[in-house]
XYZ file of C-alpha atoms in Angstrom:
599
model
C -81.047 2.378 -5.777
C -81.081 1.351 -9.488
C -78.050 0.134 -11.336
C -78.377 2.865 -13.199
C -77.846 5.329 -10.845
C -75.325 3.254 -8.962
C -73.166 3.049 -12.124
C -73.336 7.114 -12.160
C -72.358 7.116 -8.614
C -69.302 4.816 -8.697
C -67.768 6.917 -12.036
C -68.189 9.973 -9.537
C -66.655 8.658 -7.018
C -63.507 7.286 -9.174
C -63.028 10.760 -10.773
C -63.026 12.298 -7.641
C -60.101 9.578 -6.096
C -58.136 10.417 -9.520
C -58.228 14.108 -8.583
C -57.090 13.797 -5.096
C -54.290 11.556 -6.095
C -53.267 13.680 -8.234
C -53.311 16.523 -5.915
C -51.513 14.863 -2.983
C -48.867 12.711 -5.036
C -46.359 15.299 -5.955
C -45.786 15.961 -2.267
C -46.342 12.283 -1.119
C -43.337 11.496 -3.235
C -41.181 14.393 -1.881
C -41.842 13.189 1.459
C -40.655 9.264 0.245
C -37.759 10.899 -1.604
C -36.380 12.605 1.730
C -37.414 9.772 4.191
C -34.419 7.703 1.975
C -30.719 7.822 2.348
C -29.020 10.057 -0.160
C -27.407 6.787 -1.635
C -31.008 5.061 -2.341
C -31.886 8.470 -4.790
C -32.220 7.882 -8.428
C -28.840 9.180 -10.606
C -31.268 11.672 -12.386
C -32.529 13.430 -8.981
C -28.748 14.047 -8.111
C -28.426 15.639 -11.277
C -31.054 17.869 -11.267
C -30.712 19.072 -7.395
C -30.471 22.478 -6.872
C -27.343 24.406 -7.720
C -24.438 25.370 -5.177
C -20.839 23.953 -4.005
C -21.561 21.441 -2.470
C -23.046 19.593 -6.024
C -19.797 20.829 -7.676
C -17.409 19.619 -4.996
C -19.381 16.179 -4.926
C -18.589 16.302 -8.710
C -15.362 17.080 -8.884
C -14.686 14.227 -6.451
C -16.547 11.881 -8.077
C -14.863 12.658 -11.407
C -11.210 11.936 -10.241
C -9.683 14.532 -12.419
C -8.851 18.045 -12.296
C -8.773 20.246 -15.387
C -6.819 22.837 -13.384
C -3.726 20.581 -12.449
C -0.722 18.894 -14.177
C -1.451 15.620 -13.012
C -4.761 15.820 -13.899
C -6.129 12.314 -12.453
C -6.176 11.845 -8.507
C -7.630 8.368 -7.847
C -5.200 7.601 -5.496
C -5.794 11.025 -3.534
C -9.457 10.744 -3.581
C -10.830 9.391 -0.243
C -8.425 11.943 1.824
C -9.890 14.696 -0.769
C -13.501 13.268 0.260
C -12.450 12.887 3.794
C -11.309 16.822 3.550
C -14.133 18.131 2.316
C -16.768 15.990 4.454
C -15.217 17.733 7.306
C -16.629 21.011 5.695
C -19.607 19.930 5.077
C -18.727 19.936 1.490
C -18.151 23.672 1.355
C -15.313 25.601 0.537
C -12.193 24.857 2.292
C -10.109 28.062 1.429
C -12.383 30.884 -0.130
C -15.290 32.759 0.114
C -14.101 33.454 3.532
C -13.190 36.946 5.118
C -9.232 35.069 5.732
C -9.353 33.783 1.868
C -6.766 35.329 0.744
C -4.219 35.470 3.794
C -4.961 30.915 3.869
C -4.104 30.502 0.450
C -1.069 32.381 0.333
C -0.018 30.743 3.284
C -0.730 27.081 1.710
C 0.863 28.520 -1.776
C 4.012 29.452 0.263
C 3.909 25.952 2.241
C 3.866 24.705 -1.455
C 7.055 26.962 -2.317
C 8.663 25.203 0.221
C 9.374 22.153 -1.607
C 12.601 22.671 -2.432
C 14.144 22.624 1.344
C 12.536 18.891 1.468
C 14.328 17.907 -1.762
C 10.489 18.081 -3.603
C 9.635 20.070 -6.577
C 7.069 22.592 -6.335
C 6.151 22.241 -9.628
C 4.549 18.622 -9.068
C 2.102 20.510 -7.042
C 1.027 22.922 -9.512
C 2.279 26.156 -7.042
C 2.466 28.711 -9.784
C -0.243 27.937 -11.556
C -2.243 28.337 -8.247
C -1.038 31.298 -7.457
C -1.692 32.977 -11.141
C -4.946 31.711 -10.511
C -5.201 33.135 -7.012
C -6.423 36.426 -7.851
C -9.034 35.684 -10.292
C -10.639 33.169 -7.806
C -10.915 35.778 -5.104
C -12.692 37.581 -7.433
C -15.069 35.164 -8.061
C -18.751 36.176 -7.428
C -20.830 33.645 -4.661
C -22.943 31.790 -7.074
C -19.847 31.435 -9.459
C -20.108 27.833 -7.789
C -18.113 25.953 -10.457
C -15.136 27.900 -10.950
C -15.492 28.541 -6.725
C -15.225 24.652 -6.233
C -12.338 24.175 -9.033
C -9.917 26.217 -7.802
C -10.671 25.554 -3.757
C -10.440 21.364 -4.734
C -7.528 22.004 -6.466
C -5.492 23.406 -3.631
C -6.552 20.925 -1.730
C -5.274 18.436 -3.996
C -2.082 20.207 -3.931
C -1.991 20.200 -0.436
C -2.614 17.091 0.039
C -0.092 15.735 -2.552
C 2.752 17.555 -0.778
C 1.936 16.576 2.462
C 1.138 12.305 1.055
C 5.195 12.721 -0.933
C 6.633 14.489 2.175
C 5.642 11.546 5.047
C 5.799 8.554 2.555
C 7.580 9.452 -0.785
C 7.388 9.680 -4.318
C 8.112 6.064 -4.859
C 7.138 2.572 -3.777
C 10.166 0.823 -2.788
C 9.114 -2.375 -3.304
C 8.825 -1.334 -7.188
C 12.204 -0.930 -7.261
C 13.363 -3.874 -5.401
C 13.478 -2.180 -2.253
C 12.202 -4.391 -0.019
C 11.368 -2.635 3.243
C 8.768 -3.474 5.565
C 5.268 -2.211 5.118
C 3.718 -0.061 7.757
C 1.701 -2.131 9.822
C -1.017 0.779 10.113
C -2.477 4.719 9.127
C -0.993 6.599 11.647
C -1.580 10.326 10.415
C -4.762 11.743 9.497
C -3.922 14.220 6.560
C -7.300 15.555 5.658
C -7.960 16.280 9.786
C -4.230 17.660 10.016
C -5.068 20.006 7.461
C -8.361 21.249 9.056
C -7.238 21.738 12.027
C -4.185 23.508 10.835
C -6.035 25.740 8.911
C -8.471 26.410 11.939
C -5.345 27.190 13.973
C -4.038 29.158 11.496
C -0.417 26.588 11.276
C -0.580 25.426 8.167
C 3.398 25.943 8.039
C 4.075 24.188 10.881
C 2.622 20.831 8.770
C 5.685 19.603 7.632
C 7.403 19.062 11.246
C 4.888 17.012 12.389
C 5.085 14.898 8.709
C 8.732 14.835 7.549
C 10.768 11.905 8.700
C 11.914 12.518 12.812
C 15.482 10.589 12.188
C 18.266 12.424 12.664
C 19.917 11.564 9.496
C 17.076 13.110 7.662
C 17.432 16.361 9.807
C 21.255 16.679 8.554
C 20.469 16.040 5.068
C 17.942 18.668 5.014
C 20.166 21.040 5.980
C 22.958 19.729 4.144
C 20.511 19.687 1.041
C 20.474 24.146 1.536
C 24.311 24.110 2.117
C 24.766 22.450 -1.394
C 22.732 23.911 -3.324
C 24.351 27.181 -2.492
C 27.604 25.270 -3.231
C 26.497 24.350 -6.386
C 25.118 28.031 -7.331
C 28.257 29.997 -6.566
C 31.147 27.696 -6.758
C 33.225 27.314 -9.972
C 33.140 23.474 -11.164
C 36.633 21.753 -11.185
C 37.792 20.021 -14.540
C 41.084 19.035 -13.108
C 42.711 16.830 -16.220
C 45.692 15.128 -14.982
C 46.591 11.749 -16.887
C 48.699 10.221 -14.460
C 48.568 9.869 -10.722
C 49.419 13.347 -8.939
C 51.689 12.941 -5.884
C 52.574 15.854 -3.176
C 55.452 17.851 -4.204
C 54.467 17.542 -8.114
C 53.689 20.185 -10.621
C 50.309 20.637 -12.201
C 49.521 23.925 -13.921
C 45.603 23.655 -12.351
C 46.879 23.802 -8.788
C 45.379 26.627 -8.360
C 42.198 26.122 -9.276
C 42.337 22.701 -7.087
C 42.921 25.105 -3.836
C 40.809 27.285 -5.009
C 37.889 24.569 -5.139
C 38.899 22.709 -2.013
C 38.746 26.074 0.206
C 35.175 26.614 -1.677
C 33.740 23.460 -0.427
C 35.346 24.149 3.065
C 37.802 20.865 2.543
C 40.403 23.643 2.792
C 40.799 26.566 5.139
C 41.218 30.088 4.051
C 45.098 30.558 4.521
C 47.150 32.980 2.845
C 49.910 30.711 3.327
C 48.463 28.093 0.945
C 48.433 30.445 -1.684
C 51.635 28.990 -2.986
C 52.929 32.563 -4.281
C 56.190 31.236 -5.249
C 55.388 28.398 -7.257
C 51.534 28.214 -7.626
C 51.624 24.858 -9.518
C 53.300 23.087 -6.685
C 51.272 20.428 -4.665
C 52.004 20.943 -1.151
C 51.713 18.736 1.503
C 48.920 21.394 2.676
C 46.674 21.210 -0.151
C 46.877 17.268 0.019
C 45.138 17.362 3.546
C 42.564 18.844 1.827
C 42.508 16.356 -0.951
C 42.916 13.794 2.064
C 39.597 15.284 3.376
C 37.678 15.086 0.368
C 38.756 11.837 -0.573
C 37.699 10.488 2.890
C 34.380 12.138 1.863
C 33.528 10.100 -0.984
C 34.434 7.102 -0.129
C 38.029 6.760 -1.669
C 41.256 5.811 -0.513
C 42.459 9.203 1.848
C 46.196 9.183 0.920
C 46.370 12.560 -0.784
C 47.354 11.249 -4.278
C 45.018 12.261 -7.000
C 44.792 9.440 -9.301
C 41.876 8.445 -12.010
C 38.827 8.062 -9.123
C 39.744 11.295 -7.056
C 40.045 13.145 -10.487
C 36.287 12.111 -11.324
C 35.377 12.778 -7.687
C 36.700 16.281 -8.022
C 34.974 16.775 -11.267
C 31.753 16.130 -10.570
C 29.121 18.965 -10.838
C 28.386 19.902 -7.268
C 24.385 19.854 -8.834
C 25.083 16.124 -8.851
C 25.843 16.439 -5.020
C 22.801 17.856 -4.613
C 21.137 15.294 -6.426
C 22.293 12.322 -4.257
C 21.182 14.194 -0.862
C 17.537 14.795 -1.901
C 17.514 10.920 -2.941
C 18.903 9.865 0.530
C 15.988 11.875 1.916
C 13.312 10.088 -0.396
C 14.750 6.653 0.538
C 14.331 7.272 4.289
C 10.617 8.825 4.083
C 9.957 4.982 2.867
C 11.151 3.771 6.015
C 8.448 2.738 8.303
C 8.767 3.600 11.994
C 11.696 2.128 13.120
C 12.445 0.499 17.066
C 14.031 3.502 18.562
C 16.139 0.511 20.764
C 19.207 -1.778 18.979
C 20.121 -1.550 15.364
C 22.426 -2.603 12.597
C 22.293 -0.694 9.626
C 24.247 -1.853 6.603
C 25.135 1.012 3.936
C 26.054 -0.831 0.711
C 27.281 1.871 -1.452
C 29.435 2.835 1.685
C 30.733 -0.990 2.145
C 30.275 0.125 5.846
C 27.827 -1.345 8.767
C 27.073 0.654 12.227
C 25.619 -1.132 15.047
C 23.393 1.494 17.118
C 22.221 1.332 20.606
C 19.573 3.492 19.619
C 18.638 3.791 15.807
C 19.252 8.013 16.648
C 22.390 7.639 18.237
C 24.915 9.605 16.853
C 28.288 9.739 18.881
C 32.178 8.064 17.805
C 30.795 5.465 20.589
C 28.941 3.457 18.046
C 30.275 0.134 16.491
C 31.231 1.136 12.752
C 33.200 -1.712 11.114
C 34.059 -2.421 7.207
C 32.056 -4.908 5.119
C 32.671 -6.976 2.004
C 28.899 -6.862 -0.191
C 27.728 -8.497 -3.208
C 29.238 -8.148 -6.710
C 27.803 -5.463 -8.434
C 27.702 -7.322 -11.951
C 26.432 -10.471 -10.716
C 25.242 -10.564 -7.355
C 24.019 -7.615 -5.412
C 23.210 -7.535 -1.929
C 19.224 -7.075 -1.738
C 17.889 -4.461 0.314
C 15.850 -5.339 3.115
C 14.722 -5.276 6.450
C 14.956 -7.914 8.526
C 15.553 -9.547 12.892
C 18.154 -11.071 13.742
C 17.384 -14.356 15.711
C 20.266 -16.126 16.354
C 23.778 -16.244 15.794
C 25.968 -19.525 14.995
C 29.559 -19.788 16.106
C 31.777 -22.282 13.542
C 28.500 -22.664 10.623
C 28.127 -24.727 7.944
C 28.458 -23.298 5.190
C 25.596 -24.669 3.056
C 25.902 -23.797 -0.701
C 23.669 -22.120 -2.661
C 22.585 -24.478 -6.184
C 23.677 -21.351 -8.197
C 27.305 -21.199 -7.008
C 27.561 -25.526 -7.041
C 26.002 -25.366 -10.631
C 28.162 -22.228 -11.967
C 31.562 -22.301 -10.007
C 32.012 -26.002 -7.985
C 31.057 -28.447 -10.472
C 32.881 -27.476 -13.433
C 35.586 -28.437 -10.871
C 34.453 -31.196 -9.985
C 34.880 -32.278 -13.363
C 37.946 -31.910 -13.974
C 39.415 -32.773 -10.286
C 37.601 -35.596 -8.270
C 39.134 -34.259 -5.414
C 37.900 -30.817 -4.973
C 35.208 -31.221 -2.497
C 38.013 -33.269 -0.278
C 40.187 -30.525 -0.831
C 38.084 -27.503 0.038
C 36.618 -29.371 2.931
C 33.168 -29.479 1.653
C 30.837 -32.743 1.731
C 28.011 -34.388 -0.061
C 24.581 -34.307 1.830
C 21.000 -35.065 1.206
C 19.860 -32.251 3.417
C 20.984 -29.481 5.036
C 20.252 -30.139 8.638
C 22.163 -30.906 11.652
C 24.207 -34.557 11.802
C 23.021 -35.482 8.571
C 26.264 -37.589 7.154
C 27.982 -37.410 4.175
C 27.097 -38.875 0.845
C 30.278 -40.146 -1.166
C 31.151 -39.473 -4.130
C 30.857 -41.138 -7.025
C 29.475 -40.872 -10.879
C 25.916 -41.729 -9.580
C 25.820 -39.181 -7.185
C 27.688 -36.829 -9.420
C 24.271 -36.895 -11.771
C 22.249 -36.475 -8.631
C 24.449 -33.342 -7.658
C 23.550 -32.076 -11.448
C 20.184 -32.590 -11.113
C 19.877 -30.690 -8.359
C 18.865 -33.808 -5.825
C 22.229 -33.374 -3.666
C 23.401 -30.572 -1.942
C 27.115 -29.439 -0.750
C 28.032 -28.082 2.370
C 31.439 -26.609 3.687
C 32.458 -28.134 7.257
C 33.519 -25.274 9.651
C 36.852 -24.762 10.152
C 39.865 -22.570 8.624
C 38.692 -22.534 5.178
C 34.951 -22.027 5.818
C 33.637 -19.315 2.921
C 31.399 -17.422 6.555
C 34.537 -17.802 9.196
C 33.781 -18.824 12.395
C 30.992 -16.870 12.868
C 27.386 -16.399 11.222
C 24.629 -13.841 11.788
C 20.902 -14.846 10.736
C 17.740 -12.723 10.464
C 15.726 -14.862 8.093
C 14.825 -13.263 4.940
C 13.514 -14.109 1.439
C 17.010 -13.279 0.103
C 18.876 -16.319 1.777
C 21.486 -13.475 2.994
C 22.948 -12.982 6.704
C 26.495 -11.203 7.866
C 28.918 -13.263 9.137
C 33.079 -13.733 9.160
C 35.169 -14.516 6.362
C 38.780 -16.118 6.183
C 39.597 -13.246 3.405
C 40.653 -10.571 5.309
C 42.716 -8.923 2.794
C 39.491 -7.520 0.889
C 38.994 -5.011 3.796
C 41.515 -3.077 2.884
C 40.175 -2.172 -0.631
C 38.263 0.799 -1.052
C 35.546 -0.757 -3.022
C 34.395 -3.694 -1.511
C 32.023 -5.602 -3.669
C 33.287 -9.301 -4.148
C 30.324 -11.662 -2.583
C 28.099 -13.583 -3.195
C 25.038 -11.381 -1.815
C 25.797 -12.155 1.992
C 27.765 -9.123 3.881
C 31.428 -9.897 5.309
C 32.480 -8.187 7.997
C 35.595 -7.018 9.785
C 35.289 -7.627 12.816
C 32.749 -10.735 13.708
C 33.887 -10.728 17.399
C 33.060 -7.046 18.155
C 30.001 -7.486 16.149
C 29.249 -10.993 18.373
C 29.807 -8.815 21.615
C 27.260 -6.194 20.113
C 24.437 -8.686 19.583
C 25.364 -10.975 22.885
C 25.386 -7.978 25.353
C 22.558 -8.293 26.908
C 22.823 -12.407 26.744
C 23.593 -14.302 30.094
C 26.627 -16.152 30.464
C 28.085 -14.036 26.947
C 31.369 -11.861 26.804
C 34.174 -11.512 25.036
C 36.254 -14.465 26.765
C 33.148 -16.983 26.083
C 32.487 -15.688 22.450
C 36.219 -16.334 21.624
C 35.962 -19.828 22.942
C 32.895 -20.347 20.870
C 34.831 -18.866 17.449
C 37.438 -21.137 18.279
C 36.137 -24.545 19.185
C 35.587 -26.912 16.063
C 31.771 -27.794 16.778
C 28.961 -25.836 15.419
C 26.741 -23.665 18.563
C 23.655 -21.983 17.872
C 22.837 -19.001 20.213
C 19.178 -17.630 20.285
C 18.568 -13.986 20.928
C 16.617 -13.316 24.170
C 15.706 -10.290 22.480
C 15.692 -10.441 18.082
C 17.976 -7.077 16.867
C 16.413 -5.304 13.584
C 18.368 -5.610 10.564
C 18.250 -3.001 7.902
C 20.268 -3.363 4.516
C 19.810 0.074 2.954
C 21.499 1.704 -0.281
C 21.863 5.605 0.181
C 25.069 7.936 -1.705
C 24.525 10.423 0.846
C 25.157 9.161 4.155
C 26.063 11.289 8.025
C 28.690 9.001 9.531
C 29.042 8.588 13.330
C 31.143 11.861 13.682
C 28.047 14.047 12.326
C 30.424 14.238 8.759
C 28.581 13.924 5.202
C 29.844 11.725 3.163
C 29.104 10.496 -0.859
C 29.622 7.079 -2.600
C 29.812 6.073 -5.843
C 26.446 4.400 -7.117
C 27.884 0.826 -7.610
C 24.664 -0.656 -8.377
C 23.022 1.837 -10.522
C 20.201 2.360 -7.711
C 20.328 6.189 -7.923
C 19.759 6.212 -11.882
C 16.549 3.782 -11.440
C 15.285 6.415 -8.511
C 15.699 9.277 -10.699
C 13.821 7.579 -13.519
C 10.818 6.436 -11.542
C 10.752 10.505 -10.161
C 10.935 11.786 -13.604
C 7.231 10.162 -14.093
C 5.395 11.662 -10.753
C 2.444 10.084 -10.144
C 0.412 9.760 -6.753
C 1.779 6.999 -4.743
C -0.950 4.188 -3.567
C -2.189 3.619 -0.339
C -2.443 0.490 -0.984
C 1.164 -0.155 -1.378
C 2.468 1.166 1.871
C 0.155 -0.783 4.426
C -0.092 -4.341 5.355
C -2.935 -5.703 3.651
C -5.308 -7.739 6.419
C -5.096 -10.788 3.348
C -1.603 -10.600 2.809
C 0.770 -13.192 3.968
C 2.734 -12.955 6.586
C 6.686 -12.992 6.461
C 7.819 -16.001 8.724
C 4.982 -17.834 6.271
C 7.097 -16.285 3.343
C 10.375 -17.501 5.016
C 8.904 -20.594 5.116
């Protein structure tokens, strides 16, 4: 062949490869496009798929914001919205279904319900769903936008109720709450909500979420009794200037029986009614003041003086106030050993010990405590074990209270430390002797280099008896020598650590199941002059918790004043609702552990 014609040949043949290529390549790159994960396709090929829900829903997720909802942004409920909607294939959860309408109204009403939990249904945007409602059913198929708008945003709603209801509005540890984090996930929202809606229980959801402790329970229901108070009973402005005593005059008796039979402090007696001199206060309508006193935490001895007069006043709104806050503080509680407790209530100066954390009976150890100044040194909140328990402690010193309160004695009387039976030491550790005193070590004591330490016996600042569950804080329970503080009403005069009434009874409590321990042994111990350590066989959980609204032992609500100001920060935090991290509740796998905190 000549070159001539082979040249002719070889252009034919290259045409005729550029036409089949471009015949076949459209398809050959359809088939390489669907042989590769979704992930691996170019951002402009998800954009231009075909329309339908699932794109939208995809979208919506992806975008983290909802135009439909009052908190418009939802990064923090995003993965359980993704998890929801994978489980549907990323099709609609709640319409375009033949039970549409019937599901909705049933999650709208589960929405409504808010209120009985101490939530607001407005956080989760209930009536604007439910103006919406109709509309959306209306909605034709390939309205696929407005379709996936308002089915995500139920879900988000759903989904927000459900997160605040098992967990909270609030993370504790924001506050300076410092409760343990939940080790683990243990509930499955977005599979909870399938199923329920399979099942048709969606409003059986919030039993198998809300908080199983019987203290929450009672406040629920306590939470419905008040509020009715508070809508249909008159509010008391009792103004009485000096101390009322019974059998005085006060022209607002009336209104005083009138309020305490309201509030069912008072029983419905004709003979109260005091028709012969209504401004007398008897000796019957102080048992009722008695009552109500005991209630909120004051001194129950019938006369009405300044406290009992605010108590009295106080909008019965307020009431209901304190209750739902009490229930948001115990959804932040992680699952708690349903064996041996001891609970501390600061706000009620009070500590129960419980054989089982949902014991309720007048069986139960309930004793009076002494906790930290409310100006200067609060008693943290926390959770904590208690290890072990020493009988006639040291007391070692904290460097705040040997900077601010012992050495400006010092200086002026050589003698204190002598005097208060304190000592001099290097470190704090067993048979380490005592430095004396003099100017050098003075200026080491200043600087921080020394350390003081109280020797057990009579005058000891913890008694004869110590109780330690190690703790960031640096605070334990133990005895003190000043007994007369228990008999105040408000009891906030430590350091941070919690007195207690009754160290023996407590020792008994925490030494029960201990060989060779009983009361004849642990009275020995809290008498002889030498320091013993006893280690727990088994370590007791510690909670210090702050809560106004509180069920005592014999199934009675009482209130407290909030001496720390805790309530007012918990109301500010809820008055900016935002979705609460997941993050924040669960032990992060890089986090550091407590006993390496401790140490």
């Amino acid at each position: 062949m000549t070159s001539a014609k082979l040249a002719v040949t070889n252009t034919q043949r290259r045409n005729k490869l550029k036409k089949t290529i471009s015949h076949y390549m459209p398809r050959l790159l359809i088939f390489l496009f669907m042989a590769l994960p979704m992930q691996a396709l170019p951002a402009e090929e998800t954009v231009n798929q075909e329309p339908g829900i699932a794109p939208e829903i995809t979208a919506i997720i992806a975008a983290k914001q909802h135009p439909y909802l009052m908190l418009s942004n939802f990064p923090n409920r995003t993965d359980d919205l993704d998890a929801l909607y994978k489980l549907s294939n990323r099709q609609l959860l709640w319409l375009g279904n033949a039970n549409a309408e019937k599901n909705i109204t049933d999650a709208l009403d589960l929405l409504a319900t808010a209120t009985i939990h101490g939530l607001k249904p407005k956080n989760y945007d209930t009536e604007t769903l439910r103006q919406k409602l109709q509309p959306a059913l209306k909605l034709k198929a390939d309205a696929y936008k407005e379709l996936a708008l308002y089915d995500t945003a139920l879900s988000i709603s759903l989904l927000r109720f459900l997160h605040d209801l098992h967990y909270g509005r609030v993370n504790p540890q924001g506050i300076n709450f410092n409760l343990k984090l939940r080790e683990k996930k243990l509930i499955d929202l977005p599979g909870m909500i399938k199923n329920s809606l399979a099942q048709n229980t969606l409003g059986e959801l919030p039993l198998s979420l809300e908080p199983k402790l019987k203290q929450y329970q009672k406040l629920k229901q306590a939470l419905t009794d008040y509020r009715q108070l508070a809508a249909n009973v008159v509010p008391l402005k009792l103004d009485i200037k000096e101390t009322l005593h019974p059998g005085e005059n006060h022209p607002q008796i009336a209104e005083l029986r009138q309020f305490l039979t309201a509030i069912g402090d008072l029983p419905e007696d004709k003979t109260v009614n005091n028709a012969d001199n209504p401004t007398l206060y008897t000796d019957t309508i102080a048992a009722g003041v008695k009552k109500f006193q005991k209630q909120h935490g004051l001194t129950a001895d019938g006369h009405i003086g300044k406290g009992s007069v605010s108590a009295l006043n106080t909008p019965l709104s307020y009431r209901v106030t304190q209750i739902e806050l009490a229930m948001e503080r115990l959804r932040w509680l992680p699952e708690l050993n349903v064996g041996t407790s001891i609970i501390v209530n600061i706000p009620a100066f009070q500590l129960w010990a419980f054989d089982a954390i949902d014991q309720t009976n007048a069986d139960i150890l309930n004793m009076r405590v002494v906790v930290g100044n409310a100006l200067k040194t609060q008693t943290p909140v926390l959770m904590a074990e208690m290890h072990f328990i020493d009988f006639m402690p040291y007391w070692n010193v904290p460097y705040s209270i040997i900077k601010n309160e012992i050495l400006p004695k010092l200086i002026h009387n050589s003698n204190y430390l002598n005097k208060e039976n304190m000592e001099m030491v290097s470190v704090f550790r067993d048979g380490e002797k005592p430095t004396a005193f003099n100017e050098e070590t003075m200026n080491l004591l200043k600087e921080g280099k020394l350390r003081i330490r109280q020797r057990p016996g009579g005058k000891n600042a913890l008694g004869r008896v110590k109780f330690i569950f190690p703790n960031k804080d640096d605070v334990y329970l133990h005895d003190t020598p000043a007994n007369a503080l228990f008999s105040k009403s408000r009891r906030d005069f430590s350091h941070g650590c919690v007195r207690v009434a009754n160290p023996q009874k407590l020792a008994e409590f925490a030494l029960k199941n201990q060989d060779n321990w009983n009361a004849e042994t642990i009275q020995m111990a809290m008498n002889t002059p030498k320091m013993q350590r006893v280690i727990l066989k088994k370590p007791i959980p510690v909670l210090f918790f702050y809560t106004t609204a509180f069920f005592d032992q014999y199934d009675n609500l009482e209130f407290y004043p909030d001496i720390y100001g805790h309530d007012a920060v918990l109301l500010g935090a809820l008055s900016k609702p935002d979705d609460l991290s997941d993050q924040a509740l669960f032990i992060s796998t890089n986090s550091t552990s407590p006993e390496a905190v401790i140490k």
